[in-house]
Tab-separated table of C-alpha atoms and ligand atoms in Angstrom:
chain	number	residue	atom	x	y	z
A	1	UNK	CA	68.077	65.417	96.878
A	2	UNK	CA	70.110	62.354	95.967
A	3	UNK	CA	69.977	60.395	92.750
A	4	UNK	CA	69.624	61.799	89.287
A	5	UNK	CA	68.011	65.231	89.349
A	6	UNK	CA	67.100	64.829	85.707
A	7	UNK	CA	64.611	62.140	86.572
A	8	UNK	CA	62.596	64.396	88.905
A	9	UNK	CA	59.169	64.933	87.320
A	10	UNK	CA	58.502	68.585	86.487
A	11	UNK	CA	62.103	69.711	86.833
A	12	UNK	CA	62.329	70.624	83.161
A	13	UNK	CA	59.848	73.423	83.874
A	14	UNK	CA	62.263	75.086	86.333
A	15	UNK	CA	64.441	77.752	84.681
A	16	UNK	CA	67.898	76.529	83.660
A	17	UNK	CA	69.646	79.471	85.368
A	18	UNK	CA	67.805	78.689	88.602
A	19	UNK	CA	68.802	75.029	88.404
A	20	UNK	CA	72.456	75.975	88.090
A	21	UNK	CA	72.320	78.375	91.064
A	22	UNK	CA	73.535	77.541	94.547
A	23	UNK	CA	71.103	78.116	97.406
A	24	UNK	CA	72.081	80.947	99.787
A	25	UNK	CA	74.227	79.158	102.366
A	26	UNK	CA	73.731	80.016	106.025
A	27	UNK	CA	76.700	78.852	108.119
A	28	UNK	CA	75.902	76.485	110.980
A	29	UNK	CA	76.583	78.545	114.098
A	30	UNK	CA	75.355	76.209	116.834
A	31	UNK	CA	77.520	76.530	119.940
A	32	UNK	CA	79.688	79.195	118.335
A	33	UNK	CA	80.450	82.815	119.160
A	34	UNK	CA	78.428	84.113	116.217
A	35	UNK	CA	80.171	87.061	114.587
A	36	UNK	CA	79.340	86.339	110.958
A	37	UNK	CA	76.060	88.040	110.072
A	38	UNK	CA	75.969	91.638	111.403
A	39	UNK	CA	73.424	90.770	114.036
A	40	UNK	CA	72.959	92.953	117.097
A	41	UNK	CA	74.429	90.782	119.901
A	42	UNK	CA	72.073	92.076	122.590
A	43	UNK	CA	68.633	90.723	123.477
A	44	UNK	CA	65.845	92.615	125.225
A	45	UNK	CA	65.885	92.718	129.032
A	46	UNK	CA	63.543	90.040	130.505
A	47	UNK	CA	60.878	92.571	131.532
A	48	UNK	CA	60.593	93.865	127.968
A	49	UNK	CA	60.590	90.316	126.595
A	50	UNK	CA	57.600	89.508	128.809
A	51	UNK	CA	55.825	92.702	127.788
A	52	UNK	CA	56.400	91.917	124.120
A	53	UNK	CA	55.046	88.403	124.663
A	54	UNK	CA	51.799	89.798	126.004
A	55	UNK	CA	51.551	92.247	123.098
A	56	UNK	CA	52.135	89.559	120.474
A	57	UNK	CA	49.736	87.194	122.205
A	58	UNK	CA	46.943	89.723	121.785
A	59	UNK	CA	47.524	90.240	118.048
A	60	UNK	CA	44.652	89.184	115.783
A	61	UNK	CA	46.512	86.460	113.909
A	62	UNK	CA	43.235	85.260	112.386
A	63	UNK	CA	42.994	88.527	110.392
A	64	UNK	CA	45.030	89.694	107.429
A	65	UNK	CA	47.406	92.551	108.275
A	66	UNK	CA	45.537	95.861	108.416
A	67	UNK	CA	45.720	99.207	110.203
A	68	UNK	CA	48.677	98.296	112.457
A	69	UNK	CA	50.853	98.064	109.355
A	70	UNK	CA	49.761	101.563	108.311
A	71	UNK	CA	50.494	102.697	111.852
A	72	UNK	CA	53.991	101.252	111.569
A	73	UNK	CA	54.601	103.201	108.354
A	74	UNK	CA	53.474	106.381	110.102
A	75	UNK	CA	55.627	105.744	113.199
A	76	UNK	CA	58.693	104.903	111.108
A	77	UNK	CA	58.327	108.048	108.999
A	78	UNK	CA	58.108	110.073	112.187
A	79	UNK	CA	60.983	108.180	113.817
A	80	UNK	CA	63.382	109.077	110.987
A	81	UNK	CA	61.959	112.557	110.327
A	82	UNK	CA	60.910	111.866	106.750
A	83	UNK	CA	60.113	115.038	104.757
A	84	UNK	CA	56.381	115.251	103.972
A	85	UNK	CA	57.112	115.255	100.233
A	86	UNK	CA	58.253	111.670	100.727
A	87	UNK	CA	56.466	108.364	101.292
A	88	UNK	CA	57.586	105.140	102.925
A	89	UNK	CA	56.804	101.533	101.991
A	90	UNK	CA	57.540	98.369	103.945
A	91	UNK	CA	59.290	95.199	102.858
A	92	UNK	CA	59.776	91.776	104.372
A	93	UNK	CA	63.380	92.783	105.013
A	94	UNK	CA	65.099	95.069	102.542
A	95	UNK	CA	65.891	91.968	100.503
A	96	UNK	CA	62.272	91.978	99.357
A	97	UNK	CA	62.464	95.676	98.475
A	98	UNK	CA	65.548	95.023	96.345
A	99	UNK	CA	63.598	92.367	94.410
A	100	UNK	CA	60.624	94.715	93.975
A	101	UNK	CA	62.927	97.435	92.642
A	102	UNK	CA	64.293	95.047	90.026
A	103	UNK	CA	60.745	94.130	89.039
A	104	UNK	CA	59.757	97.790	88.820
A	105	UNK	CA	62.720	98.853	86.664
A	106	UNK	CA	62.835	95.859	84.331
A	107	UNK	CA	62.470	97.864	81.116
A	108	UNK	CA	63.891	96.269	77.947
A	109	UNK	CA	67.706	96.031	78.260
A	110	UNK	CA	67.651	97.658	81.693
A	111	UNK	CA	70.852	97.574	83.736
A	112	UNK	CA	71.549	97.568	87.467
A	113	UNK	CA	74.862	99.136	88.440
A	114	UNK	CA	76.725	99.040	91.755
A	115	UNK	CA	80.257	99.406	93.093
A	116	UNK	CA	82.028	96.149	93.963
A	117	UNK	CA	82.659	94.469	96.299
A	118	UNK	CA	79.152	95.203	97.530
A	119	UNK	CA	75.952	93.625	98.767
A	120	UNK	CA	75.300	90.432	96.795
A	121	UNK	CA	71.525	90.899	96.527
A	122	UNK	CA	71.888	93.792	94.042
A	123	UNK	CA	73.427	91.497	91.423
A	124	UNK	CA	71.274	88.518	92.324
A	125	UNK	CA	67.957	90.405	92.085
A	126	UNK	CA	68.981	91.854	88.721
A	127	UNK	CA	69.964	88.494	87.286
A	128	UNK	CA	66.835	86.739	88.552
A	129	UNK	CA	64.739	89.446	86.956
A	130	UNK	CA	66.633	89.004	83.683
A	131	UNK	CA	68.241	92.446	83.872
A	132	UNK	CA	71.849	93.207	83.092
A	133	UNK	CA	74.163	93.800	86.028
A	134	UNK	CA	77.349	95.887	85.947
A	135	UNK	CA	79.725	95.908	88.928
A	136	UNK	CA	82.319	98.691	89.038
A	137	UNK	CA	85.403	97.899	91.158
A	138	UNK	CA	86.195	100.193	94.065
A	139	UNK	CA	89.722	101.530	94.553
A	140	UNK	CA	92.143	99.426	96.598
A	141	UNK	CA	91.328	101.481	99.729
A	142	UNK	CA	87.593	100.792	99.096
A	143	UNK	CA	86.836	104.379	98.090
A	144	UNK	CA	84.692	104.972	94.992
A	145	UNK	CA	86.559	105.024	91.689
A	146	UNK	CA	84.827	108.165	90.455
A	147	UNK	CA	86.123	108.198	86.863
A	148	UNK	CA	85.257	104.505	86.451
A	149	UNK	CA	81.782	105.037	87.930
A	150	UNK	CA	81.111	108.064	85.695
A	151	UNK	CA	82.312	106.135	82.677
A	152	UNK	CA	80.101	103.145	83.521
A	153	UNK	CA	77.054	105.377	84.115
A	154	UNK	CA	77.530	107.035	80.710
A	155	UNK	CA	78.215	103.776	78.929
A	156	UNK	CA	75.491	101.591	80.449
A	157	UNK	CA	72.796	104.181	81.234
A	158	UNK	CA	71.619	102.144	84.237
A	159	UNK	CA	68.002	102.057	85.363
A	160	UNK	CA	69.060	101.494	88.969
A	161	UNK	CA	72.260	102.435	90.782
A	162	UNK	CA	72.909	101.070	94.285
A	163	UNK	CA	75.137	102.604	96.936
A	164	UNK	CA	75.325	100.855	100.296
A	165	UNK	CA	76.112	103.677	102.698
A	166	UNK	CA	78.062	102.371	104.661
A	167	UNK	CA	79.057	99.590	102.305
A	168	UNK	CA	78.900	95.859	102.993
A	169	UNK	CA	81.375	94.138	103.367
A	170	UNK	CA	83.909	96.999	103.429
A	171	UNK	CA	82.074	98.911	106.243
A	172	UNK	CA	83.179	102.350	105.034
A	173	UNK	CA	81.243	105.464	104.060
A	174	UNK	CA	82.063	107.074	100.749
A	175	UNK	CA	83.048	110.679	100.182
A	176	UNK	CA	79.980	112.935	100.099
A	177	UNK	CA	81.116	115.190	97.229
A	178	UNK	CA	81.972	112.177	95.076
A	179	UNK	CA	78.550	110.692	95.778
A	180	UNK	CA	76.821	113.981	94.969
A	181	UNK	CA	78.516	114.039	91.558
A	182	UNK	CA	77.619	110.392	90.896
A	183	UNK	CA	73.989	110.938	91.939
A	184	UNK	CA	73.856	113.907	89.546
A	185	UNK	CA	75.362	111.919	86.672
A	186	UNK	CA	73.077	108.928	87.215
A	187	UNK	CA	69.990	111.137	87.621
A	188	UNK	CA	70.844	113.018	84.406
A	189	UNK	CA	70.698	109.667	82.596
A	190	UNK	CA	67.294	108.990	84.139
A	191	UNK	CA	68.429	106.405	86.694
A	192	UNK	CA	66.918	105.777	90.097
A	193	UNK	CA	69.604	105.844	92.777
A	194	UNK	CA	69.179	103.737	95.910
A	195	UNK	CA	71.044	104.679	99.067
A	196	UNK	CA	71.014	101.486	101.122
A	197	UNK	CA	71.487	102.487	104.756
A	198	UNK	CA	71.249	99.085	106.401
A	199	UNK	CA	73.972	100.141	108.872
A	200	UNK	CA	72.527	103.549	109.729
A	201	UNK	CA	72.378	102.890	113.530
A	202	UNK	CA	76.176	102.659	113.587
A	203	UNK	CA	77.010	105.286	110.990
A	204	UNK	CA	78.329	108.806	111.493
A	205	UNK	CA	76.406	110.106	108.457
A	206	UNK	CA	73.103	109.555	106.660
A	207	UNK	CA	72.048	110.536	103.156
A	208	UNK	CA	68.741	111.716	104.619
A	209	UNK	CA	70.516	114.975	105.473
A	210	UNK	CA	71.316	115.421	101.785
A	211	UNK	CA	67.717	114.656	100.838
A	212	UNK	CA	66.507	117.274	103.316
A	213	UNK	CA	68.999	119.969	102.359
A	214	UNK	CA	69.011	119.371	98.562
A	215	UNK	CA	65.635	117.914	97.586
A	216	UNK	CA	66.002	118.761	93.883
A	217	UNK	CA	69.386	117.065	93.551
A	218	UNK	CA	67.860	113.994	95.214
A	219	UNK	CA	64.579	113.851	93.301
A	220	UNK	CA	65.521	110.396	91.941
A	221	UNK	CA	67.082	109.084	95.136
A	222	UNK	CA	65.423	106.364	97.200
A	223	UNK	CA	66.540	105.720	100.762
A	224	UNK	CA	66.451	102.114	101.922
A	225	UNK	CA	66.791	100.998	105.522
A	226	UNK	CA	66.111	97.912	107.602
A	227	UNK	CA	65.505	97.071	111.237
A	228	UNK	CA	67.735	93.987	110.841
A	229	UNK	CA	71.011	95.467	112.039
A	230	UNK	CA	69.134	97.674	114.516
A	231	UNK	CA	68.344	94.522	116.476
A	232	UNK	CA	65.421	92.843	114.688
A	233	UNK	CA	67.122	90.623	112.105
A	234	UNK	CA	64.712	87.818	112.969
A	235	UNK	CA	61.649	89.996	112.520
A	236	UNK	CA	62.222	90.832	108.825
A	237	UNK	CA	61.350	94.447	108.311
A	238	UNK	CA	62.859	96.815	105.756
A	239	UNK	CA	61.603	100.110	104.390
A	240	UNK	CA	62.058	102.246	101.322
A	241	UNK	CA	61.528	106.013	101.281
A	242	UNK	CA	61.390	108.396	98.370
A	243	UNK	CA	59.367	111.012	96.546
A	244	UNK	CA	55.739	109.957	97.049
A	245	UNK	CA	54.989	109.501	93.332
A	246	UNK	CA	57.916	107.082	92.873
A	247	UNK	CA	57.153	105.041	95.987
A	248	UNK	CA	53.502	104.874	94.882
A	249	UNK	CA	54.537	103.063	91.714
A	250	UNK	CA	56.939	100.602	93.359
A	251	UNK	CA	54.370	99.880	96.076
A	252	UNK	CA	51.990	98.513	93.418
A	253	UNK	CA	54.333	95.517	93.048
A	254	UNK	CA	54.357	94.672	96.742
A	255	UNK	CA	52.450	91.524	97.700
A	256	UNK	CA	49.499	93.004	99.628
A	257	UNK	CA	50.234	91.272	102.957
A	258	UNK	CA	54.036	91.104	102.779
A	259	UNK	CA	54.524	92.289	106.369
A	260	UNK	CA	52.860	90.019	108.918
A	261	UNK	CA	50.897	91.262	111.917
A	262	UNK	CA	53.663	89.804	114.117
A	263	UNK	CA	56.454	91.642	112.231
A	264	UNK	CA	54.511	94.874	112.440
A	265	UNK	CA	53.594	94.612	116.132
A	266	UNK	CA	57.151	93.660	117.057
A	267	UNK	CA	58.573	96.595	115.079
A	268	UNK	CA	56.081	98.982	116.723
A	269	UNK	CA	57.112	97.659	120.122
A	270	UNK	CA	60.801	98.143	119.287
A	271	UNK	CA	60.203	101.720	118.167
A	272	UNK	CA	58.355	102.454	121.410
A	273	UNK	CA	61.561	101.349	123.116
A	274	UNK	CA	63.916	103.088	120.700
A	275	UNK	CA	65.975	104.285	123.674
A	276	UNK	CA	66.887	100.683	124.537
A	277	UNK	CA	68.057	100.034	120.972
A	278	UNK	CA	69.918	103.346	120.813
A	279	UNK	CA	71.868	102.281	123.913
A	280	UNK	CA	72.673	98.929	122.316
A	281	UNK	CA	73.901	100.661	119.157
A	282	UNK	CA	76.071	102.991	121.230
A	283	UNK	CA	77.609	99.978	122.982
A	284	UNK	CA	78.300	98.334	119.616
A	285	UNK	CA	79.964	101.504	118.329
A	286	UNK	CA	82.221	101.781	121.362
A	287	UNK	CA	83.077	98.057	121.193
A	288	UNK	CA	83.887	98.545	117.504
A	289	UNK	CA	86.446	101.233	118.364
A	290	UNK	CA	87.928	99.054	121.093
A	291	UNK	CA	88.220	96.118	118.660
A	292	UNK	CA	89.850	98.233	115.967
A	293	UNK	CA	92.342	99.636	118.463
A	294	UNK	CA	93.244	96.142	119.721
A	295	UNK	CA	93.501	94.735	116.192
A	296	UNK	CA	95.768	97.606	115.134
A	297	UNK	CA	98.267	96.466	117.774
A	298	UNK	CA	98.257	92.860	116.547
A	299	UNK	CA	101.091	91.653	114.357
A	300	UNK	CA	100.210	90.352	110.908
A	301	UNK	CA	96.734	91.812	110.499
A	302	UNK	CA	95.316	95.114	109.301
A	303	UNK	CA	91.847	96.279	110.412
A	304	UNK	CA	89.964	98.720	108.155
A	305	UNK	CA	87.976	101.682	109.474
A	306	UNK	CA	84.256	101.074	109.974
A	307	UNK	CA	81.011	103.029	110.191
A	308	UNK	CA	79.032	99.812	110.621
A	309	UNK	CA	78.666	96.983	113.156
A	310	UNK	CA	81.256	94.922	111.280
A	311	UNK	CA	84.707	95.475	109.877
A	312	UNK	CA	87.184	93.982	107.484
A	313	UNK	CA	90.415	92.470	108.733
A	314	UNK	CA	93.200	91.701	106.282
A	315	UNK	CA	95.763	89.033	107.017
A	316	UNK	CA	99.130	90.276	105.816
A	317	UNK	CA	100.663	87.364	103.920
A	318	UNK	CA	102.177	86.492	100.574
A	319	UNK	CA	99.939	83.527	99.895
A	320	UNK	CA	96.215	83.655	99.117
A	321	UNK	CA	95.168	81.095	101.717
A	322	UNK	CA	96.167	83.002	104.859
A	323	UNK	CA	92.672	84.347	105.560
A	324	UNK	CA	91.111	80.930	104.979
A	325	UNK	CA	93.568	79.387	107.447
A	326	UNK	CA	92.812	82.072	110.013
A	327	UNK	CA	89.064	81.542	109.467
A	328	UNK	CA	89.533	77.834	110.233
A	329	UNK	CA	91.747	78.614	113.220
A	330	UNK	CA	89.039	80.847	114.655
A	331	UNK	CA	86.356	78.272	113.976
A	332	UNK	CA	88.332	75.570	115.778
A	333	UNK	CA	88.399	77.948	118.741
A	334	UNK	CA	84.631	78.402	118.633
A	335	UNK	CA	84.472	81.781	116.868
A	336	UNK	CA	82.502	82.086	113.635
A	337	UNK	CA	83.262	85.009	111.300
A	338	UNK	CA	82.769	85.417	107.544
A	339	UNK	CA	85.513	84.531	105.113
A	340	UNK	CA	85.088	87.053	102.282
A	341	UNK	CA	88.582	86.563	100.866
A	342	UNK	CA	87.332	84.787	97.745
A	343	UNK	CA	84.359	87.085	97.086
A	344	UNK	CA	86.286	89.692	95.114
A	345	UNK	CA	89.960	90.293	94.198
A	346	UNK	CA	89.976	93.501	96.281
A	347	UNK	CA	89.089	91.418	99.351
A	348	UNK	CA	92.170	89.263	99.074
A	349	UNK	CA	92.946	87.686	102.477
A	350	UNK	CA	90.122	89.561	104.188
A	351	UNK	CA	87.761	88.330	106.896
A	352	UNK	CA	84.621	90.193	107.909
A	353	UNK	CA	84.107	90.454	111.661
A	354	UNK	CA	80.782	91.427	113.220
A	355	UNK	CA	81.083	93.388	116.464
A	356	UNK	CA	79.750	91.349	119.392
A	357	UNK	CA	79.304	91.948	123.117
A	358	UNK	CA	82.457	92.860	125.041
A	359	UNK	CA	82.764	89.225	126.211
A	360	UNK	CA	82.398	87.935	122.646
A	361	UNK	CA	84.918	90.465	121.378
A	362	UNK	CA	87.396	89.373	124.061
A	363	UNK	CA	86.943	85.773	122.917
A	364	UNK	CA	87.522	86.878	119.328
A	365	UNK	CA	90.709	88.766	120.225
A	366	UNK	CA	91.964	85.806	122.262
A	367	UNK	CA	91.221	83.347	119.440
A	368	UNK	CA	92.927	85.641	116.943
A	369	UNK	CA	96.036	85.937	119.102
A	370	UNK	CA	96.200	82.137	119.287
A	371	UNK	CA	95.340	81.383	115.677
A	372	UNK	CA	97.564	83.912	113.940
A	373	UNK	CA	100.827	82.585	112.504
A	374	UNK	CA	103.668	83.133	114.928
A	375	UNK	CA	101.390	82.718	117.921
A	376	UNK	CA	102.976	80.703	120.706
A	377	UNK	CA	99.867	78.774	121.683
B	1	PLP	C1	72.048	93.170	105.686
B	1	PLP	C2	71.873	94.080	104.528
B	1	PLP	C3	70.625	94.238	103.924
B	1	PLP	C4	69.490	93.263	104.136
B	1	PLP	O1	68.743	93.477	105.159
B	1	PLP	P1	67.390	92.687	105.456
B	1	PLP	O2	66.491	93.802	105.809
B	1	PLP	O3	67.738	91.802	106.590
B	1	PLP	O4	66.921	91.952	104.242
B	1	PLP	C5	70.495	95.163	102.906
B	1	PLP	N1	71.547	95.874	102.479
B	1	PLP	C6	72.760	95.722	103.019
B	1	PLP	C7	73.885	96.536	102.501
B	1	PLP	C8	72.965	94.809	104.044
B	1	PLP	O5	74.192	94.628	104.534
């Protein structure tokens, strides 16, 4: 990619906005304690790995995906207890579903609206589709700013409203009554509301309970989940649930073979061993509480509460570079986290830490104790 880009034949046919974009950067994590991407830190026990190998080896990779993908949809719906008024569609990760939703709702002048800071793909999918995007700042404690959200919903009449529940990168759940009022306001304007529950395995609440208990109030609500944080980030499997008629329309936009036979078989295998993954999630939740307790005792940092497998940590300092210095200090000590301090003004001096194994979390705590200003080492 060196030399003058302008001289590359054909480049003038690539959209100008695409040419000025930066590619999604994945941090190099080789040899590091990897606590930057909300991955489940546990792998399958060797016996299950071997069993999965045999299963995948027998998959008909010469055929296009077929009935096993339908089977996966059925098993997932059963696994989460989806009401029979609702349907479920699969995506190659929820990232693909977010793109399909933008495609589906791209009416003239359509707007996507979401609280900020939030998941970056909501804005990116909207912009790539040529839709308008409106981000509404959260309050300083990362709760929803209800008056500002109501105002924005009235003013912009969004086609799509996203709530990540729990939110990324702030890791918190929002107040249920506030959300109910915002769902009502958005629905009254005709919007589709997406509850993105990527962190459901670690969360104390799910919007599915609302959908079950108040189906009418949630007639325009779509529930999105993924197996990524569950423990299959490498497999790429997300799903979107909603009233069958709505899902039927969005599903028309899905590339016919978007989920490979390997993704599907692996996901089916994981769901057959849901107990194993439930134990892993329970370990992550208890490690999360241990981390938060230890971080609360540390001088100079403030951990935020979390319902996810990650959490925000604020470095208490007068200057804006404190989190960036701590990020570097951790990296020099072999621990990779995510520096979100420049992502949004509300995230000033914040790092996002993914919960690891107890050994990894010990290494993180040790590196933090050494890297924080005032440390003796
Ligand atoms: C990680 C994440 C996703 C993306 O998940 P994939 O299924 O891996 O594409 C979606 N939404 C939120 C809020 C996330 O944090």
